[in-house]
Coordinates of C-alpha atoms and ligand atoms in Angstrom, one line a residue:
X21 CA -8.5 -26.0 93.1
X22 CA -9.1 -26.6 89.3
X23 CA -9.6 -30.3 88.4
X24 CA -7.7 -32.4 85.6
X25 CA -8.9 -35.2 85.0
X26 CA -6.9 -38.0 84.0
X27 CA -8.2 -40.5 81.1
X28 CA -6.3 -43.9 81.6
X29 CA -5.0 -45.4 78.4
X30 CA -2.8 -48.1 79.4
X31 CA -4.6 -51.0 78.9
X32 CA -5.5 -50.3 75.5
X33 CA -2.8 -47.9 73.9
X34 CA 0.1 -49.5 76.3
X35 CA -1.1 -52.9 76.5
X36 CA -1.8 -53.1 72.6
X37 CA 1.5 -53.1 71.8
X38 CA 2.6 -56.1 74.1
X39 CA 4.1 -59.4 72.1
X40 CA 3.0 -62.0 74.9
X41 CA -0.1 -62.8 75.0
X42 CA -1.5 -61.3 77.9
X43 CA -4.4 -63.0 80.6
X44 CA -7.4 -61.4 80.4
X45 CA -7.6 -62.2 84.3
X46 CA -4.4 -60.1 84.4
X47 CA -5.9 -57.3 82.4
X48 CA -9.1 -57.1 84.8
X49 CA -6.6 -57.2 87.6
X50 CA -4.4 -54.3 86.0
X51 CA -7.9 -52.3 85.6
X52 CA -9.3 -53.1 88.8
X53 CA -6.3 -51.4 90.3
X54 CA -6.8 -48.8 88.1
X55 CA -10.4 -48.0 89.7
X56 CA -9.3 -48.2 93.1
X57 CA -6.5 -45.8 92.5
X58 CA -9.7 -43.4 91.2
X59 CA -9.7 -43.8 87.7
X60 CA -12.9 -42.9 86.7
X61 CA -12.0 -42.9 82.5
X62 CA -10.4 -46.4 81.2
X63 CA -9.5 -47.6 78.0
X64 CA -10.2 -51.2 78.7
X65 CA -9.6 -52.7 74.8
X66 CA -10.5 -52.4 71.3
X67 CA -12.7 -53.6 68.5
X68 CA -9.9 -53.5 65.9
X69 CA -8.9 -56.7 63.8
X70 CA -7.3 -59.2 66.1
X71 CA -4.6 -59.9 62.5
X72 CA -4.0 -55.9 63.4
X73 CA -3.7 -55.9 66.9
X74 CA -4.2 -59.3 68.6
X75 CA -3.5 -57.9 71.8
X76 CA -6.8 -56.2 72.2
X77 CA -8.7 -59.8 70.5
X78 CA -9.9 -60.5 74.2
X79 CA -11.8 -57.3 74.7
X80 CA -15.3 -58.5 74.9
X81 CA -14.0 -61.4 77.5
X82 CA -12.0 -58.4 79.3
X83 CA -15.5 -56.1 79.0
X84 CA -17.9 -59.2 80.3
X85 CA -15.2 -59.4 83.5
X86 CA -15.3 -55.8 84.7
X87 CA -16.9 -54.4 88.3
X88 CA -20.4 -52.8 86.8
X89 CA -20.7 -51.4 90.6
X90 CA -18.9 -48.1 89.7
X91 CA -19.3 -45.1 88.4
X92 CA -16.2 -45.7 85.6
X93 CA -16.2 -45.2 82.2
X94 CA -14.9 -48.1 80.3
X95 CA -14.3 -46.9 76.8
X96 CA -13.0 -49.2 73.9
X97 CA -12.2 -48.3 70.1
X98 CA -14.0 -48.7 67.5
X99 CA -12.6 -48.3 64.0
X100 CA -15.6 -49.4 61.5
X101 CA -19.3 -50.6 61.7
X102 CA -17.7 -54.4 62.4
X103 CA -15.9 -53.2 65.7
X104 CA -19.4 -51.3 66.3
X105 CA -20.9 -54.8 66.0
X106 CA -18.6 -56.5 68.1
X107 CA -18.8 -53.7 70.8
X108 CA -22.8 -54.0 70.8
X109 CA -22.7 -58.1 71.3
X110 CA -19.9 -57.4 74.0
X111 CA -22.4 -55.1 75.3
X112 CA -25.3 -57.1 75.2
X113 CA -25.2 -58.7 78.4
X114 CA -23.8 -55.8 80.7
X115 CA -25.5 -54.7 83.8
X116 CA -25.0 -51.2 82.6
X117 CA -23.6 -49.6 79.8
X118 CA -19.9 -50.5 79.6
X119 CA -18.6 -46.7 78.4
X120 CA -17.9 -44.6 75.5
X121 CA -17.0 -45.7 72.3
X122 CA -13.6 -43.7 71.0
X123 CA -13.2 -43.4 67.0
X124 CA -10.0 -42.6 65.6
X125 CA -8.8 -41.1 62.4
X126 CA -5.2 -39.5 62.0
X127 CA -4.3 -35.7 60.4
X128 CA -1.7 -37.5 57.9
X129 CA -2.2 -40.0 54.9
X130 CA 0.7 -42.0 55.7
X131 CA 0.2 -43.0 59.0
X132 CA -3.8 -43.1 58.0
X133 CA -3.0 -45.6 56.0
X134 CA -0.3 -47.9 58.2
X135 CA -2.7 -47.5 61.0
X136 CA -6.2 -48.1 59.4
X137 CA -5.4 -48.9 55.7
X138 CA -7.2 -45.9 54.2
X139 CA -7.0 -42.5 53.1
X140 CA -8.2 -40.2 56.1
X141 CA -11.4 -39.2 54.5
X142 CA -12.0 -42.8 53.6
X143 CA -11.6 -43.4 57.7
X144 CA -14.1 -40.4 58.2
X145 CA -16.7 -42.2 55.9
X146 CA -16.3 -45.7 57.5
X147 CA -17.1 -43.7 61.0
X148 CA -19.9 -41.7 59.4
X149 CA -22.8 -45.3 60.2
X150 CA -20.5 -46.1 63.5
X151 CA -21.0 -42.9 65.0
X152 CA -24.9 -42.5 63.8
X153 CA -25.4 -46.2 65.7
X154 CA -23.4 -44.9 68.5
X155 CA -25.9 -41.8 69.0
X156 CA -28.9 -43.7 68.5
X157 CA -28.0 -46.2 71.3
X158 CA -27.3 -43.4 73.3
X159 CA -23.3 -44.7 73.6
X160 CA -21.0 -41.6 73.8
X161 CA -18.4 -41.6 71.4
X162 CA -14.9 -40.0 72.2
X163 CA -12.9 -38.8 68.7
X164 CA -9.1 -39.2 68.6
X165 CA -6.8 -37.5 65.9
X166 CA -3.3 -39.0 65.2
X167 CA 0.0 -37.4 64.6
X168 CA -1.0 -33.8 65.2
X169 CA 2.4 -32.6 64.8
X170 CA 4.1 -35.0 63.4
X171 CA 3.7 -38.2 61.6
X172 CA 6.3 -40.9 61.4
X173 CA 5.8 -41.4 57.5
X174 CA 4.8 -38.1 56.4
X175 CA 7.1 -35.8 58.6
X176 CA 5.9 -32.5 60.2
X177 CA 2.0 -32.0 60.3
X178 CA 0.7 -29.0 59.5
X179 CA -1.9 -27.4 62.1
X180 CA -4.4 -26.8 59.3
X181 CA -4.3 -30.6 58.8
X182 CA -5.5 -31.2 62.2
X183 CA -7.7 -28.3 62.4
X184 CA -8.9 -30.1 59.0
X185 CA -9.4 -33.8 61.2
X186 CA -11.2 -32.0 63.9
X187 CA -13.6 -31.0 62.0
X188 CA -14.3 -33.9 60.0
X189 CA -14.5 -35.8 63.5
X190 CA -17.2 -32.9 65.0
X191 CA -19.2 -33.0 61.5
X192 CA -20.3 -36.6 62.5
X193 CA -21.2 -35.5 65.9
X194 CA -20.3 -32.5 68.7
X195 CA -17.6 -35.3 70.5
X196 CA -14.5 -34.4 72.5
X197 CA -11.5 -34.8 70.8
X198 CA -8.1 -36.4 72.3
X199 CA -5.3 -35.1 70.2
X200 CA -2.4 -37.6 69.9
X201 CA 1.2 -36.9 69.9
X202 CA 1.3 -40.1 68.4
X203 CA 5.4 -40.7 68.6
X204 CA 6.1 -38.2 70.9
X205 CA 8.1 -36.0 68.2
X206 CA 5.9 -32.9 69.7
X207 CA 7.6 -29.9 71.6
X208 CA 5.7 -27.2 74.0
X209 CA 6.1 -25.0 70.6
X210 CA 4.8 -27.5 68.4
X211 CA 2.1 -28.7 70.9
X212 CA 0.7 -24.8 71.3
X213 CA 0.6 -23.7 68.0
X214 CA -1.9 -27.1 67.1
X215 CA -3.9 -26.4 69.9
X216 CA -4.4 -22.7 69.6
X217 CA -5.7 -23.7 65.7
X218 CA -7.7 -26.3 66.9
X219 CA -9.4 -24.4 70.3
X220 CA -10.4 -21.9 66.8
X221 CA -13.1 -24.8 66.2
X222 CA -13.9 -26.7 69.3
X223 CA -14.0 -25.4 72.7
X224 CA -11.1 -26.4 74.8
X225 CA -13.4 -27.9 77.3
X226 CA -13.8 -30.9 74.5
X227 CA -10.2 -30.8 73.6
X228 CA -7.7 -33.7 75.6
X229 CA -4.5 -33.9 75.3
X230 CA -2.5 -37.5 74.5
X231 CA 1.1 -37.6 74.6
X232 CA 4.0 -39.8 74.2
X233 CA 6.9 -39.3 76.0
X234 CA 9.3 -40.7 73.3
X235 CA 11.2 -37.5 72.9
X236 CA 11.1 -36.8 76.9
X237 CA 8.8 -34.1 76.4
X238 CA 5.4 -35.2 77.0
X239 CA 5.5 -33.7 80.4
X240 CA 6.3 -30.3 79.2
X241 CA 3.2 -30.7 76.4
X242 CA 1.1 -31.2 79.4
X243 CA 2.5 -27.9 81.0
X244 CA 2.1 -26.2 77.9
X245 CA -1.4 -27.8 77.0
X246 CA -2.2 -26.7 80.6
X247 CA -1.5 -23.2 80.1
X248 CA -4.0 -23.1 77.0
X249 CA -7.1 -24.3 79.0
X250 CA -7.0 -28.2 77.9
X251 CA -7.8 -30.0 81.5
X252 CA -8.1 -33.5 80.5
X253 CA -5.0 -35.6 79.7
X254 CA -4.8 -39.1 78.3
X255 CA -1.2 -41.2 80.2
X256 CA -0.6 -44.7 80.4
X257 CA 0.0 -45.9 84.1
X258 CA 3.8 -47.3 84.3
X259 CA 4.3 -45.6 80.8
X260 CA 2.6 -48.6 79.2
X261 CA 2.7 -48.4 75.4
X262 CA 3.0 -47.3 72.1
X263 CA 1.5 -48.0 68.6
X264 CA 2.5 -50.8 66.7
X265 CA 1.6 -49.1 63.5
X266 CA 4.2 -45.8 64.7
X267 CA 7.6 -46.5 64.3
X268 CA 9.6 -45.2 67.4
X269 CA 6.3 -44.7 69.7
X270 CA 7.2 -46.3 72.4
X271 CA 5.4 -45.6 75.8
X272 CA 2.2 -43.3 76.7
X273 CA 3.3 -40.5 79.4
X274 CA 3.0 -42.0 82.8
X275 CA -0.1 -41.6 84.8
X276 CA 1.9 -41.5 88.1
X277 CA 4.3 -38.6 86.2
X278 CA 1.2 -36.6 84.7
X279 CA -0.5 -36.9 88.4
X280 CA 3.2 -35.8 90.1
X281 CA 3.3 -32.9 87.2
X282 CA -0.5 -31.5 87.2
X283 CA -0.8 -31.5 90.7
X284 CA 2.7 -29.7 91.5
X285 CA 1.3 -26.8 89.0
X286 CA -1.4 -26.7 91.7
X287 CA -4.3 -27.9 90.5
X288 CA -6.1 -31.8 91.9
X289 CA -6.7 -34.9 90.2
X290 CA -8.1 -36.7 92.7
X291 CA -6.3 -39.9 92.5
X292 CA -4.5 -41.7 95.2
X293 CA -0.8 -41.9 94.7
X294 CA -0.1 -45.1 96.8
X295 CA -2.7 -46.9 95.1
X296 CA -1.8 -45.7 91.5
X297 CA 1.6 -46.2 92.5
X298 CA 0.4 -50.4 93.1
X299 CA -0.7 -50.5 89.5
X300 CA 1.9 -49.0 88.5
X301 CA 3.8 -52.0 89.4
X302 CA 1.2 -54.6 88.3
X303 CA 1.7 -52.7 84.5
X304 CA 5.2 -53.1 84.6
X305 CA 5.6 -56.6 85.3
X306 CA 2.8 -57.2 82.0
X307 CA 5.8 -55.3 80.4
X308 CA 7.8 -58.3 77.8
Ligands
LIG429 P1 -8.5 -53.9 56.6 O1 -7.7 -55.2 56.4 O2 -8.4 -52.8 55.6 O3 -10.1 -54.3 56.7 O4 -8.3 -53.3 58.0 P2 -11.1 -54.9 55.8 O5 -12.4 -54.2 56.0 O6 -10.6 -55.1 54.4 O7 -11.3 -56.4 56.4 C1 -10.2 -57.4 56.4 C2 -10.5 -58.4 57.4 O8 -10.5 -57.9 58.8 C3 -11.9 -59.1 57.3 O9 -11.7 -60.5 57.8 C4 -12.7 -58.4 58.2 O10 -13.9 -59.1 58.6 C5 -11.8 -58.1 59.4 P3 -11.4 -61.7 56.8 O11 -12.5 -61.7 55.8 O12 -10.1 -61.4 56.2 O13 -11.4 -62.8 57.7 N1 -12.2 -56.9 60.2 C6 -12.4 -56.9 61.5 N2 -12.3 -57.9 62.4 C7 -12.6 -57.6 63.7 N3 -12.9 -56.3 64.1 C8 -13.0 -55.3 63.2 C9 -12.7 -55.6 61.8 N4 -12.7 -54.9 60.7 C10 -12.3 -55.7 59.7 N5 -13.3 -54.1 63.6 C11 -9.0 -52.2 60.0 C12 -9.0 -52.2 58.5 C13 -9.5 -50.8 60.4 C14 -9.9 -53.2 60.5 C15 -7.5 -52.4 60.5 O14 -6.7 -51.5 59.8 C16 -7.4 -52.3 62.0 O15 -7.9 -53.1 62.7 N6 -6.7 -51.2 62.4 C17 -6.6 -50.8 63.8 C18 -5.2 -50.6 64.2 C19 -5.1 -50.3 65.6 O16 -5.9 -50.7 66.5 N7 -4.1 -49.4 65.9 C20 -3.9 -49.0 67.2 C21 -4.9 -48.1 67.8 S1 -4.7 -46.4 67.2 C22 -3.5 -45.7 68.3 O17 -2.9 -46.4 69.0 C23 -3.4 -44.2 68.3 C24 -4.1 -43.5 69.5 O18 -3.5 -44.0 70.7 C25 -3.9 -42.0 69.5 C26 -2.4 -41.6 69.3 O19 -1.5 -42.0 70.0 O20 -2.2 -40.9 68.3 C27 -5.6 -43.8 69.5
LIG430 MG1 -1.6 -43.4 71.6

């Protein structure tokens, strides 16, 4: 049976977005559950600016909480060389290496600039000594590109543009790319024709697929994703989510539905439903 593997965003990208102030003992909680339910990729947090996003302030405390036991892969974001900083002193006192670092850049100026407060070429350049650092500490860096078809300032995104972010991304190094249907405006025929450009310059092997399920198709971009070869697939468990610099992004596709989709197509994701199905819960009540 051919694997999907499923890269849990839902304590960063759904999380993020939350008004309360959430416990970091509740976060380690949420992640834990995460692990037992076979999660082996996690977005635990990021290294933004906590004026941003001061959801995600509490990384390094939510890092230095986490089971080193494992196996998982506890990635955080990391927009400039002063989240690289903050992720290496977070670091510093790990039993192992926490996980990948993810950069992210988007495929349109507008939402470049609501997101990250610069031009996308400007974000490119900031990554340029992040992801040098990254490589010569031997931390794997994940690349994410926003909006790839559309963007909630700049409407409809054209494939080249994304075909354009790609590369930018895989100049700085050869990393797997997530590519982020950032407000969910993307349809099966939008979704193919972006990654049929993009699998032109990457393998598909290196190429994930992130959805937002705020038109109710996310599930159907995972079909149709599916059909081109992509086999990894970002979700948020309990549909956690959104970006608070997207207008009308609100949640990640569930995990649970993803799992519930992939698996009825036929092929295995290894997770256990009943205990996926627990965190699902646990997310939900950290809903506001
Ligand atoms: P800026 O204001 O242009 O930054 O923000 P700056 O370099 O001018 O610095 C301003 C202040 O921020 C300074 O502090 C810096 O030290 C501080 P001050 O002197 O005013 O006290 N600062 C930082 N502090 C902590 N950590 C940092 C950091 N950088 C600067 N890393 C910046 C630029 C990139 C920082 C800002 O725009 C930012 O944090 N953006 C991140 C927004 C974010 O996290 N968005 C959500 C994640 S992306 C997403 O959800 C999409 C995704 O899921 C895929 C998809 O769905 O498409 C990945
Ligand atoms: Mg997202």
């Amino acid at each position: 049976m051919t694997h999907v593997r499923i890269y849990e965003v839902g304590p960063r990208d759904g999380l993020q977005n939350e008004k309360a102030v959430i416990a970091v003992d509740d976060k380690v909680a949420l992640i834990k559950a995460l692990v037992d339910a076979g999660l082996k990729d996690i977005e635990v947090g990021s290294f933004v600016s906590p004026k941003w996003v001061p959801q995600m302030a509490d990384t390094d405390r939510v890092m230095a909480a986490l089971d080193y036991t494992n196996d998982v892969n506890y990635a955080t974001l990391v927009p400039n060389v002063k989240g690289w900083e903050g992720f290496v002193q977070a670091s510093a006192n790990l039993p192992r290496n926490a996980g990948e670092i993810a950069v992210f850049i988007a495929a349109s100026e507008g939402f470049s600039k609501a997101n990250l407060n610069c031009t996308v070429e400007e974000s490119l350049s900031r990554l340029a000594p992040v992801v040098e650092a990254a490589q010569s500490a031997g931390v794997p860096v994940r690349g994410y590109v926003s909006c790839i078809t559309d963007c909630p300032f700049d409407g409809p995104t054209p494939p080249e543009a994304v075909v354009r972010a790609v590369e930018g991304l895989r100049r700085l190094a050869p990393m797997p790319v997530s590519l982020g249907d950032t407000i969910g405006a993307g349809t099966p025929e939008t979704v193919t024709r972006v990654i049929k450009a993009v699998a032109e310059t990457m393998p598909i092997s290196d190429v994930a697929g992130h959805f937002h399920d705020t038109g109710g198709r996310a599930l159907d971009n995972v079909q149709a994703s599916l059909e081109l070869g992509v086999r990894v697939f970002d979700a948020a468990v309990g549909g956690l989510g959104g970006c608070p610099y997207a207008p009308g992004a609100p949640g990640n596709v569930a995990t649970e539905a993803v799992v519930e989709r992939v698996e009825a197509l036929g092929y295995s994701t290894g997770l256990d439903h009943a205990a996926l199905a627990r965190a699902g819960v646990m997310a939900r009540k950290l809903r506001g």
